[in-house]
Amino acid sequence: MSIQNLVLLIAGVINLIMSFIVFNRGVKNNKINRYFSLLTFFTFLWGVGLILFNYGISIELSRFFASFIYPVALMILVSVFYLTVYFPYKSFEVSTLYKILVIIFSLFFTIFCLWGYKIFVPEAAILPVVSVVYEPWSYLLYTIILITLMLASIIILFSKFFKAEKPFKLSLKLTLIAIIMGSVAGSYFNLFLMYFNHNNYNHLGPLFTLLMNGSVFYLIFLSKK
């Protein structure tokens, strides 16, 4: 196994463990637990998809997993967005219209990528290296939605930080730094570089996201002990 895939595997396993721990603490009546558990679970799936893409088992599987990782990454950002709404306290109500738009786009893009992956990834090759071609207009739309969710999450945390009482400021500041770090790294290594087939660094997005998730895990759960 390559170092690249080993990093993805280790990061995925750690994320799955965090997801399991938080899920067992209860997610029905605790929305922080719910969205953090979803965040780490989707990050685990993201890593699995990247491993299978990197292996280049066949052209069709490479096309499928090259497409699969994008709706999963979208769900990571949706989870981050809702987590920032509720952590460390709920500061506003997300409008019904916004919730509906998020659900519609998430469902549409997931169906499009899983069942229409040949449209999203019209070309692929596995020799001499795994490489794919993405449909530019749908990729652009996806990028706009993803960046919108990132910015919305960061703006929410900034707003909470400036309005928060002193006991919450440190945790909000560290969460803000962690989410900015994970979002920027994930966007650069797994959104920008992968579009141009620079796939040798696609393990770095999940690695930085693991650091983000681990920081938030500590702040939300372990620091309370």
PDB file of C-alpha atoms in Angstrom:
ATOM      1  CA  MET A   1       0.000   0.000   0.000  1.00  0.00           C
ATOM      2  CA  SER A   2       1.331   3.441  -0.930  1.00  0.00           C
ATOM      3  CA  ILE A   3       1.996   6.123   1.694  1.00  0.00           C
ATOM      4  CA  GLN A   4      -0.807   8.132   0.089  1.00  0.00           C
ATOM      5  CA  ASN A   5      -3.401   5.400   0.615  1.00  0.00           C
ATOM      6  CA  LEU A   6      -2.012   4.513   4.052  1.00  0.00           C
ATOM      7  CA  VAL A   7      -2.595   8.099   5.200  1.00  0.00           C
ATOM      8  CA  LEU A   8      -6.132   7.960   3.796  1.00  0.00           C
ATOM      9  CA  LEU A   9      -6.795   4.639   5.546  1.00  0.00           C
ATOM     10  CA  ILE A  10      -5.515   5.804   8.937  1.00  0.00           C
ATOM     11  CA  ALA A  11      -7.432   9.083   8.683  1.00  0.00           C
ATOM     12  CA  GLY A  12     -10.581   7.200   7.670  1.00  0.00           C
ATOM     13  CA  VAL A  13     -10.369   4.745  10.569  1.00  0.00           C
ATOM     14  CA  ILE A  14      -9.839   7.544  13.113  1.00  0.00           C
ATOM     15  CA  ASN A  15     -12.816   9.454  11.704  1.00  0.00           C
ATOM     16  CA  LEU A  16     -14.978   6.323  11.864  1.00  0.00           C
ATOM     17  CA  ILE A  17     -13.985   5.762  15.506  1.00  0.00           C
ATOM     18  CA  MET A  18     -14.883   9.364  16.398  1.00  0.00           C
ATOM     19  CA  SER A  19     -18.203   8.993  14.566  1.00  0.00           C
ATOM     20  CA  PHE A  20     -18.989   5.788  16.475  1.00  0.00           C
ATOM     21  CA  ILE A  21     -18.074   7.307  19.857  1.00  0.00           C
ATOM     22  CA  VAL A  22     -20.199  10.398  19.305  1.00  0.00           C
ATOM     23  CA  PHE A  23     -23.120   8.440  17.852  1.00  0.00           C
ATOM     24  CA  ASN A  24     -23.182   6.251  20.970  1.00  0.00           C
ATOM     25  CA  ARG A  25     -23.436   9.363  23.141  1.00  0.00           C
ATOM     26  CA  GLY A  26     -26.810  10.079  21.580  1.00  0.00           C
ATOM     27  CA  VAL A  27     -27.798  11.958  18.452  1.00  0.00           C
ATOM     28  CA  LYS A  28     -31.588  12.020  18.633  1.00  0.00           C
ATOM     29  CA  ASN A  29     -31.874  14.987  20.989  1.00  0.00           C
ATOM     30  CA  ASN A  30     -28.382  16.440  20.607  1.00  0.00           C
ATOM     31  CA  LYS A  31     -27.806  18.161  17.296  1.00  0.00           C
ATOM     32  CA  ILE A  32     -24.133  18.867  17.972  1.00  0.00           C
ATOM     33  CA  ASN A  33     -23.568  15.126  18.383  1.00  0.00           C
ATOM     34  CA  ARG A  34     -25.720  14.405  15.335  1.00  0.00           C
ATOM     35  CA  TYR A  35     -23.912  16.673  12.916  1.00  0.00           C
ATOM     36  CA  PHE A  36     -20.445  15.901  14.236  1.00  0.00           C
ATOM     37  CA  SER A  37     -21.156  12.179  13.900  1.00  0.00           C
ATOM     38  CA  LEU A  38     -22.312  12.757  10.312  1.00  0.00           C
ATOM     39  CA  LEU A  39     -19.281  14.951   9.614  1.00  0.00           C
ATOM     40  CA  THR A  40     -16.803  12.282  10.687  1.00  0.00           C
ATOM     41  CA  PHE A  41     -18.738   9.461   8.989  1.00  0.00           C
ATOM     42  CA  PHE A  42     -18.814  11.270   5.645  1.00  0.00           C
ATOM     43  CA  THR A  43     -15.108  12.099   6.044  1.00  0.00           C
ATOM     44  CA  PHE A  44     -14.507   8.360   6.468  1.00  0.00           C
ATOM     45  CA  LEU A  45     -16.452   7.645   3.261  1.00  0.00           C
ATOM     46  CA  TRP A  46     -14.483  10.358   1.464  1.00  0.00           C
ATOM     47  CA  GLY A  47     -11.218   8.633   2.366  1.00  0.00           C
ATOM     48  CA  VAL A  48     -12.527   5.227   1.253  1.00  0.00           C
ATOM     49  CA  GLY A  49     -13.622   6.678  -2.085  1.00  0.00           C
ATOM     50  CA  LEU A  50     -10.211   8.272  -2.633  1.00  0.00           C
ATOM     51  CA  ILE A  51      -8.409   5.008  -1.834  1.00  0.00           C
ATOM     52  CA  LEU A  52     -10.497   3.097  -4.376  1.00  0.00           C
ATOM     53  CA  PHE A  53      -9.988   5.871  -6.931  1.00  0.00           C
ATOM     54  CA  ASN A  54      -6.224   5.830  -6.390  1.00  0.00           C
ATOM     55  CA  TYR A  55      -6.009   2.074  -6.923  1.00  0.00           C
ATOM     56  CA  GLY A  56      -7.272   2.418 -10.503  1.00  0.00           C
ATOM     57  CA  ILE A  57      -8.826  -1.053 -10.534  1.00  0.00           C
ATOM     58  CA  SER A  58     -10.600  -0.395 -13.824  1.00  0.00           C
ATOM     59  CA  ILE A  59     -11.591   2.575 -15.950  1.00  0.00           C
ATOM     60  CA  GLU A  60     -15.262   2.306 -14.970  1.00  0.00           C
ATOM     61  CA  LEU A  61     -14.547   2.028 -11.252  1.00  0.00           C
ATOM     62  CA  SER A  62     -12.137   4.945 -11.477  1.00  0.00           C
ATOM     63  CA  ARG A  63     -14.849   7.028 -13.136  1.00  0.00           C
ATOM     64  CA  PHE A  64     -17.389   5.998 -10.512  1.00  0.00           C
ATOM     65  CA  PHE A  65     -15.204   6.737  -7.484  1.00  0.00           C
ATOM     66  CA  ALA A  66     -13.906   9.956  -9.056  1.00  0.00           C
ATOM     67  CA  SER A  67     -17.564  11.003  -9.065  1.00  0.00           C
ATOM     68  CA  PHE A  68     -18.523   9.360  -5.741  1.00  0.00           C
ATOM     69  CA  ILE A  69     -16.146  11.478  -3.660  1.00  0.00           C
ATOM     70  CA  TYR A  70     -17.866  14.748  -4.624  1.00  0.00           C
ATOM     71  CA  PRO A  71     -21.367  14.240  -3.155  1.00  0.00           C
ATOM     72  CA  VAL A  72     -19.659  12.812  -0.065  1.00  0.00           C
ATOM     73  CA  ALA A  73     -17.511  15.954   0.217  1.00  0.00           C
ATOM     74  CA  LEU A  74     -20.678  18.016  -0.208  1.00  0.00           C
ATOM     75  CA  MET A  75     -22.274  16.206   2.729  1.00  0.00           C
ATOM     76  CA  ILE A  76     -19.160  16.939   4.790  1.00  0.00           C
ATOM     77  CA  LEU A  77     -19.684  20.657   4.186  1.00  0.00           C
ATOM     78  CA  VAL A  78     -23.429  20.401   4.893  1.00  0.00           C
ATOM     79  CA  SER A  79     -22.574  18.724   8.214  1.00  0.00           C
ATOM     80  CA  VAL A  80     -19.991  21.424   8.994  1.00  0.00           C
ATOM     81  CA  PHE A  81     -22.556  24.127   8.246  1.00  0.00           C
ATOM     82  CA  TYR A  82     -25.192  22.700  10.584  1.00  0.00           C
ATOM     83  CA  LEU A  83     -22.559  21.986  13.236  1.00  0.00           C
ATOM     84  CA  THR A  84     -21.543  25.653  13.239  1.00  0.00           C
ATOM     85  CA  VAL A  85     -25.198  26.629  13.635  1.00  0.00           C
ATOM     86  CA  TYR A  86     -25.511  24.621  16.869  1.00  0.00           C
ATOM     87  CA  PHE A  87     -21.982  24.739  18.343  1.00  0.00           C
ATOM     88  CA  PRO A  88     -21.440  25.732  21.105  1.00  0.00           C
ATOM     89  CA  TYR A  89     -24.981  27.110  21.194  1.00  0.00           C
ATOM     90  CA  LYS A  90     -27.706  27.833  18.673  1.00  0.00           C
ATOM     91  CA  SER A  91     -27.726  31.502  17.706  1.00  0.00           C
ATOM     92  CA  PHE A  92     -30.342  31.574  14.938  1.00  0.00           C
ATOM     93  CA  GLU A  93     -32.849  29.429  13.067  1.00  0.00           C
ATOM     94  CA  VAL A  94     -31.961  28.294   9.555  1.00  0.00           C
ATOM     95  CA  SER A  95     -34.845  29.281   7.300  1.00  0.00           C
ATOM     96  CA  THR A  96     -37.088  26.588   5.864  1.00  0.00           C
ATOM     97  CA  LEU A  97     -36.301  27.788   2.346  1.00  0.00           C
ATOM     98  CA  TYR A  98     -32.567  27.378   2.911  1.00  0.00           C
ATOM     99  CA  LYS A  99     -33.061  23.896   4.384  1.00  0.00           C
ATOM    100  CA  ILE A 100     -35.147  22.884   1.359  1.00  0.00           C
ATOM    101  CA  LEU A 101     -32.545  24.250  -1.074  1.00  0.00           C
ATOM    102  CA  VAL A 102     -29.746  22.348   0.689  1.00  0.00           C
ATOM    103  CA  ILE A 103     -31.773  19.119   0.634  1.00  0.00           C
ATOM    104  CA  ILE A 104     -32.765  19.500  -3.029  1.00  0.00           C
ATOM    105  CA  PHE A 105     -29.249  20.257  -4.252  1.00  0.00           C
ATOM    106  CA  SER A 106     -27.702  17.519  -2.087  1.00  0.00           C
ATOM    107  CA  LEU A 107     -30.160  14.904  -3.361  1.00  0.00           C
ATOM    108  CA  PHE A 108     -29.884  16.060  -6.970  1.00  0.00           C
ATOM    109  CA  PHE A 109     -26.101  16.104  -6.971  1.00  0.00           C
ATOM    110  CA  THR A 110     -25.843  12.746  -5.190  1.00  0.00           C
ATOM    111  CA  ILE A 111     -28.170  11.096  -7.717  1.00  0.00           C
ATOM    112  CA  PHE A 112     -26.350  12.818 -10.585  1.00  0.00           C
ATOM    113  CA  CYS A 113     -22.913  11.652  -9.393  1.00  0.00           C
ATOM    114  CA  LEU A 114     -23.897   8.087  -8.497  1.00  0.00           C
ATOM    115  CA  TRP A 115     -26.207   7.266 -11.394  1.00  0.00           C
ATOM    116  CA  GLY A 116     -24.945   9.806 -13.895  1.00  0.00           C
ATOM    117  CA  TYR A 117     -21.251   9.477 -13.135  1.00  0.00           C
ATOM    118  CA  LYS A 118     -20.483   8.968 -16.830  1.00  0.00           C
ATOM    119  CA  ILE A 119     -21.790  12.483 -17.452  1.00  0.00           C
ATOM    120  CA  PHE A 120     -19.894  14.060 -14.546  1.00  0.00           C
ATOM    121  CA  VAL A 121     -16.725  12.110 -15.452  1.00  0.00           C
ATOM    122  CA  PRO A 122     -16.906  11.633 -19.245  1.00  0.00           C
ATOM    123  CA  GLU A 123     -13.332  10.352 -19.631  1.00  0.00           C
ATOM    124  CA  ALA A 124     -10.889   8.336 -17.543  1.00  0.00           C
ATOM    125  CA  ALA A 125      -7.609   6.463 -17.863  1.00  0.00           C
ATOM    126  CA  ILE A 126      -5.678   4.236 -15.467  1.00  0.00           C
ATOM    127  CA  LEU A 127      -2.368   3.993 -17.354  1.00  0.00           C
ATOM    128  CA  PRO A 128       0.260   5.264 -16.877  1.00  0.00           C
ATOM    129  CA  VAL A 129      -1.516   6.944 -13.946  1.00  0.00           C
ATOM    130  CA  VAL A 130      -5.141   7.327 -12.885  1.00  0.00           C
ATOM    131  CA  SER A 131      -6.585  10.446 -14.502  1.00  0.00           C
ATOM    132  CA  VAL A 132     -10.091  11.683 -15.241  1.00  0.00           C
ATOM    133  CA  VAL A 133     -11.859  14.529 -17.013  1.00  0.00           C
ATOM    134  CA  TYR A 134     -14.705  16.320 -15.225  1.00  0.00           C
ATOM    135  CA  GLU A 135     -17.658  17.980 -16.938  1.00  0.00           C
ATOM    136  CA  PRO A 136     -16.740  21.662 -16.412  1.00  0.00           C
ATOM    137  CA  TRP A 137     -20.168  23.286 -15.950  1.00  0.00           C
ATOM    138  CA  SER A 138     -21.449  20.869 -13.317  1.00  0.00           C
ATOM    139  CA  TYR A 139     -18.048  21.044 -11.602  1.00  0.00           C
ATOM    140  CA  LEU A 140     -18.283  24.837 -11.546  1.00  0.00           C
ATOM    141  CA  LEU A 141     -21.796  24.736 -10.068  1.00  0.00           C
ATOM    142  CA  TYR A 142     -20.629  22.244  -7.454  1.00  0.00           C
ATOM    143  CA  THR A 143     -17.652  24.452  -6.592  1.00  0.00           C
ATOM    144  CA  ILE A 144     -19.878  27.508  -6.126  1.00  0.00           C
ATOM    145  CA  ILE A 145     -22.226  25.618  -3.779  1.00  0.00           C
ATOM    146  CA  LEU A 146     -19.315  24.166  -1.819  1.00  0.00           C
ATOM    147  CA  ILE A 147     -17.601  27.521  -1.377  1.00  0.00           C
ATOM    148  CA  THR A 148     -20.928  29.094  -0.360  1.00  0.00           C
ATOM    149  CA  LEU A 149     -21.341  26.513   2.421  1.00  0.00           C
ATOM    150  CA  MET A 150     -17.737  27.032   3.534  1.00  0.00           C
ATOM    151  CA  LEU A 151     -18.099  30.797   3.713  1.00  0.00           C
ATOM    152  CA  ALA A 152     -21.482  30.557   5.453  1.00  0.00           C
ATOM    153  CA  SER A 153     -19.975  28.290   8.132  1.00  0.00           C
ATOM    154  CA  ILE A 154     -17.016  30.606   8.679  1.00  0.00           C
ATOM    155  CA  ILE A 155     -19.234  33.705   8.817  1.00  0.00           C
ATOM    156  CA  ILE A 156     -21.487  32.045  11.409  1.00  0.00           C
ATOM    157  CA  LEU A 157     -18.493  31.251  13.625  1.00  0.00           C
ATOM    158  CA  PHE A 158     -17.060  34.756  13.213  1.00  0.00           C
ATOM    159  CA  SER A 159     -20.421  36.223  14.217  1.00  0.00           C
ATOM    160  CA  LYS A 160     -20.661  33.970  17.268  1.00  0.00           C
ATOM    161  CA  PHE A 161     -17.069  34.721  18.264  1.00  0.00           C
ATOM    162  CA  PHE A 162     -17.585  38.486  18.339  1.00  0.00           C
ATOM    163  CA  LYS A 163     -20.879  38.185  20.225  1.00  0.00           C
ATOM    164  CA  ALA A 164     -19.945  35.347  22.596  1.00  0.00           C
ATOM    165  CA  GLU A 165     -19.325  35.655  26.295  1.00  0.00           C
ATOM    166  CA  LYS A 166     -15.775  35.007  27.487  1.00  0.00           C
ATOM    167  CA  PRO A 167     -16.209  31.295  28.410  1.00  0.00           C
ATOM    168  CA  PHE A 168     -17.099  30.472  24.775  1.00  0.00           C
ATOM    169  CA  LYS A 169     -14.538  32.647  22.994  1.00  0.00           C
ATOM    170  CA  LEU A 170     -11.562  30.271  23.153  1.00  0.00           C
ATOM    171  CA  SER A 171     -13.486  27.238  21.889  1.00  0.00           C
ATOM    172  CA  LEU A 172     -15.051  29.308  19.102  1.00  0.00           C
ATOM    173  CA  LYS A 173     -11.669  30.748  18.115  1.00  0.00           C
ATOM    174  CA  LEU A 174     -10.032  27.310  17.929  1.00  0.00           C
ATOM    175  CA  THR A 175     -13.002  25.843  16.053  1.00  0.00           C
ATOM    176  CA  LEU A 176     -12.879  28.716  13.584  1.00  0.00           C
ATOM    177  CA  ILE A 177      -9.151  28.179  12.957  1.00  0.00           C
ATOM    178  CA  ALA A 178      -9.654  24.420  12.547  1.00  0.00           C
ATOM    179  CA  ILE A 179     -12.534  24.801  10.076  1.00  0.00           C
ATOM    180  CA  ILE A 180     -10.715  27.433   8.018  1.00  0.00           C
ATOM    181  CA  MET A 181      -7.634  25.197   7.891  1.00  0.00           C
ATOM    182  CA  GLY A 182      -9.616  22.110   6.868  1.00  0.00           C
ATOM    183  CA  SER A 183     -11.723  23.995   4.321  1.00  0.00           C
ATOM    184  CA  VAL A 184      -8.787  25.712   2.620  1.00  0.00           C
ATOM    185  CA  ALA A 185      -6.679  22.544   2.470  1.00  0.00           C
ATOM    186  CA  GLY A 186      -9.571  20.391   1.263  1.00  0.00           C
ATOM    187  CA  SER A 187     -10.482  22.917  -1.422  1.00  0.00           C
ATOM    188  CA  TYR A 188      -6.925  23.248  -2.692  1.00  0.00           C
ATOM    189  CA  PHE A 189      -5.816  19.612  -2.679  1.00  0.00           C
ATOM    190  CA  ASN A 190      -9.123  17.899  -3.482  1.00  0.00           C
ATOM    191  CA  LEU A 191     -11.098  20.457  -5.475  1.00  0.00           C
ATOM    192  CA  PHE A 192      -8.608  22.583  -7.397  1.00  0.00           C
ATOM    193  CA  LEU A 193      -5.679  20.183  -7.903  1.00  0.00           C
ATOM    194  CA  MET A 194      -7.841  17.135  -8.636  1.00  0.00           C
ATOM    195  CA  TYR A 195      -9.690  19.001 -11.379  1.00  0.00           C
ATOM    196  CA  PHE A 196      -6.329  19.330 -13.142  1.00  0.00           C
ATOM    197  CA  ASN A 197      -5.418  15.686 -12.384  1.00  0.00           C
ATOM    198  CA  HIS A 198      -2.761  16.452  -9.779  1.00  0.00           C
ATOM    199  CA  ASN A 199      -3.868  13.440  -7.742  1.00  0.00           C
ATOM    200  CA  ASN A 200      -0.622  12.727  -5.883  1.00  0.00           C
ATOM    201  CA  TYR A 201      -1.712  15.066  -3.103  1.00  0.00           C
ATOM    202  CA  ASN A 202      -5.339  13.967  -2.691  1.00  0.00           C
ATOM    203  CA  HIS A 203      -4.548  12.459   0.726  1.00  0.00           C
ATOM    204  CA  LEU A 204      -3.712  15.885   2.160  1.00  0.00           C
ATOM    205  CA  GLY A 205      -7.284  17.212   2.092  1.00  0.00           C
ATOM    206  CA  PRO A 206      -8.561  14.333   4.286  1.00  0.00           C
ATOM    207  CA  LEU A 207      -5.464  14.642   6.495  1.00  0.00           C
ATOM    208  CA  PHE A 208      -6.140  18.316   7.234  1.00  0.00           C
ATOM    209  CA  THR A 209      -9.841  17.517   7.642  1.00  0.00           C
ATOM    210  CA  LEU A 210      -8.886  14.876  10.216  1.00  0.00           C
ATOM    211  CA  LEU A 211      -6.958  17.543  12.125  1.00  0.00           C
ATOM    212  CA  MET A 212     -10.043  19.768  11.930  1.00  0.00           C
ATOM    213  CA  ASN A 213     -12.344  16.983  13.128  1.00  0.00           C
ATOM    214  CA  GLY A 214      -9.944  15.961  15.888  1.00  0.00           C
ATOM    215  CA  SER A 215      -9.729  19.543  17.150  1.00  0.00           C
ATOM    216  CA  VAL A 216     -13.506  19.924  17.184  1.00  0.00           C
ATOM    217  CA  PHE A 217     -13.892  16.486  18.820  1.00  0.00           C
ATOM    218  CA  TYR A 218     -11.584  17.586  21.632  1.00  0.00           C
ATOM    219  CA  LEU A 219     -13.281  20.954  22.077  1.00  0.00           C
ATOM    220  CA  ILE A 220     -16.808  19.567  22.081  1.00  0.00           C
ATOM    221  CA  PHE A 221     -16.332  16.405  24.106  1.00  0.00           C
ATOM    222  CA  LEU A 222     -12.976  15.837  25.780  1.00  0.00           C
ATOM    223  CA  SER A 223     -12.499  19.401  27.064  1.00  0.00           C
ATOM    224  CA  LYS A 224     -15.734  19.065  29.056  1.00  0.00           C
ATOM    225  CA  LYS A 225     -14.240  16.382  31.236  1.00  0.00           C
TER     226      LYS A 225
END
